[in-house]
Amino acid sequence: MARRDSQGWLFVLPAVIWLLAVNVGPAVYMVGHSFFAPRYSEERGASVRRWVGLENYRRFFAEDQLVHSIWFTVGVAVVSVAAELALGLLFAVMAWRATAFGIRLWRGLFAVPMLMAPVAVAYLATTVFAHEVGVINGLLHRLLGVPFESLPRWRSDRFWATLAVILVEVWQWTPFCFIVFLAALAAQPEDLREAALVDGAGEWQVFWHVTLPCLRPVLLTVLLLRLIEALKLFDVPYGLTRGGPGTWTQTYSMWIKEVAFTRYDMGLASAMSTMLLLALTALGIAVLPLLRKQLAISEEP
Amino acid sequence: MARVVLRNVTKRFGDHVAVSGLNLDVEDGEFLVLVGPSGCGKSTTLRLIAGLEELTEGEVYIGDRLVNGVPPRDRDVAMVFQSYALYPHLTVYDNLAFGLRMRRRQLGLSKGDIDRRVREVARTLGIEPLLGRRPKQLSGGERQRVALGRAIVRHPKVFLFDEPLSNLDAQLRVEVRRELKQLHRRLQATMIFVTHDQIEAMTLGDRVVVLRDGVIQQVDTPQRLYQEPANLFVARFIGSPPMNLLTGRLRSEGDVVRFETDGFSLSLPPAAVPSSEIGRIVLGIRPEDLSLAVERANNYNVGKAGRMQGRVEVVEPMGAQQLLYVAVGANALAVLSRSEENIQPGQSVPLVVRVDRLHWFDPDTERRLVVGTATLER
């Protein structure tokens, strides 16, 4: 028995080492860092760390940028994830029973945005949203005759810049939702649908009362994954708007990057990262029991 | 309650013909079983009645109403699936209430009505304590019962069963089979039941339809299917252990007719054969119509007729009876004998066949030949 236990440990060891080295280690280092501030030491002639207790957190809560940054990040995340889920589900349902010629190719093409690096997407988007030479404004001007002076200012107007960020996010991540939902729909037993049809439900009722509830675990999983990713949003606004106008479209992650590598305030940046880590962990803890309950219910008997 | 009538029903999937020119009248209140090997079109037929598949040709009537093109929801049928297809996210109560809720307005039911009906059905099926549970928390037998309840609660015109017993263990299957029969007697409802299991078909059906490659082979009561199979397929399919089938020829010899086949011949009275001279014919003998001569010779007092000599190859004890495989000439015959007989493999035994229970078939058309009426002379 003891021998088997030690062998078991041996198998788990690589994973444990990996987790400690790559996840837990840096996280602990970061949290630790949030209690220190750099100080120039005369005798060493270099910067040394000084214990400052919760000072970095006090400064964090005093930052002007704080409230807007959180609101903007949460707002963009909620709106874009909601749109991604809704559109992904809509397209998945449309493609699910479709048998049109070339449907496979179409499904494949739909996945392309997901395969592109977000930062590349953001830079490409700059050409789409450029004011006078951009694709969108060009179409608005030529096809709809919108005069130049009333074209949306995608990168210098707060509203339009926010919308641009959301549009790019949705464009890139809807395919992910689409593919996962399509797979989940395809995996649903046909019997259930048929049972409901014979039971007296119409197609719409079947979707609403059977298909959709059975998708709940998948919906929740995708929601959680996408929300965590979206709350860490960085690449798209960084490449597309540079956080502008002003710091309006600066997400929380961009703000951390600015504090860390523009202001070189590692203590404050660590405190900010720690807060983000706590928030996302709390989100996970809140959603996981729900997810577990859904999985327990809907698992195939 | 309603009759179900199928007229020239054909269903094709691409090039594959699943059901071909099917004509069937299911009487009001009848328990009809569709049986056949997998791929014979029995499930497709059921799904055509339910409206889950569209007809390629023909007509389906439920009651006196032509239901071609009518969606499943408006056919007033209930179906029990092999997988039970219980809604996993709903409790047993909500599973039972689902159909009533979906059609609450059309049926003019109040919430109280639904509650009353759900509880009544739960009580009759003995699943009241399970009403708050979800399907995942139920055993196979309990799920089966809920699926049944979901059908009963709607008071449909016709019940459709698609192999509902095949996921149950042997013991439970026998139990549920009995319950289904009682249920049918109590509800007096039209029930159509699909199975690949001939024992299930025989025990449940008022009448049984044997299907093969989408074509009806025979529609009859279980007794007549067994005693007078219409063709070789039915003869092979119905009965366990299956009927012994021997290909040979008939030759007249004085006042007896001899059936001659590989390695042995059998004397038979002329009254037991379709015709005294036939070049090629298939003789069918049920295992229970063969007995060891030592055993019940007196019961088959036919003189030399119907006697043969064989050597026991395998003995399979089955409790009250034992199944013997006896080599006779080049054939091995299955013989059902009483267990008291102490028979050892290798033993030579005299066999007697019940000459009034022989089955004859034309090897080419595979059709049954009636004794004394065959016109075939080859």
Coordinates of C-alpha atoms in Angstrom, one line a residue, chain A residues 191-192 194-202 205 209-210 213-214 216 296-301, chain B residues 47 52 72-73 77-79 81 83 85-89 98-99 102-103 134 136 143 150 154:
Chain A
D191 CA -34.9 11.3 -28.3
L192 CA -35.5 14.2 -26.0
E194 CA -38.8 13.8 -30.3
A195 CA -40.3 13.0 -26.9
A196 CA -41.2 16.6 -26.4
L197 CA -42.7 16.8 -30.0
V198 CA -44.9 13.8 -29.4
D199 CA -45.7 15.1 -25.9
G200 CA -47.5 18.0 -27.6
A201 CA -44.8 20.7 -27.7
G202 CA -44.2 22.8 -30.9
Q205 CA -41.6 25.2 -27.1
H209 CA -38.4 24.0 -22.6
V210 CA -36.0 21.2 -23.5
P213 CA -32.4 24.0 -20.4
C214 CA -30.2 21.1 -21.5
R216 CA -27.4 25.3 -19.4
A296 CA -25.2 17.0 -11.7
I297 CA -28.7 17.4 -13.1
S298 CA -28.1 17.1 -16.8
E299 CA -25.5 14.4 -16.9
E300 CA -26.9 11.6 -19.0
P301 CA -28.6 9.2 -16.7
Chain B
R47 CA -42.3 6.7 -36.0
L52 CA -41.6 11.7 -36.4
P72 CA -46.7 14.8 -33.9
R73 CA -48.2 17.2 -31.3
V77 CA -50.5 9.8 -29.5
A78 CA -48.0 9.1 -26.7
M79 CA -44.7 7.4 -27.2
F81 CA -38.8 5.5 -26.0
S83 CA -33.9 5.4 -23.8
A85 CA -36.0 10.2 -23.0
L86 CA -36.9 11.7 -19.7
Y87 CA -36.2 15.5 -19.5
P88 CA -33.0 15.5 -17.4
H89 CA -33.5 19.0 -16.1
F98 CA -44.8 18.4 -19.3
G99 CA -47.3 17.2 -22.0
M102 CA -47.6 22.3 -23.3
R103 CA -51.2 21.9 -24.4
R134 CA -34.7 14.2 -11.1
K136 CA -30.6 11.0 -12.8
R143 CA -37.2 5.7 -15.1
R150 CA -45.7 10.5 -19.0
R154 CA -52.1 12.5 -21.3

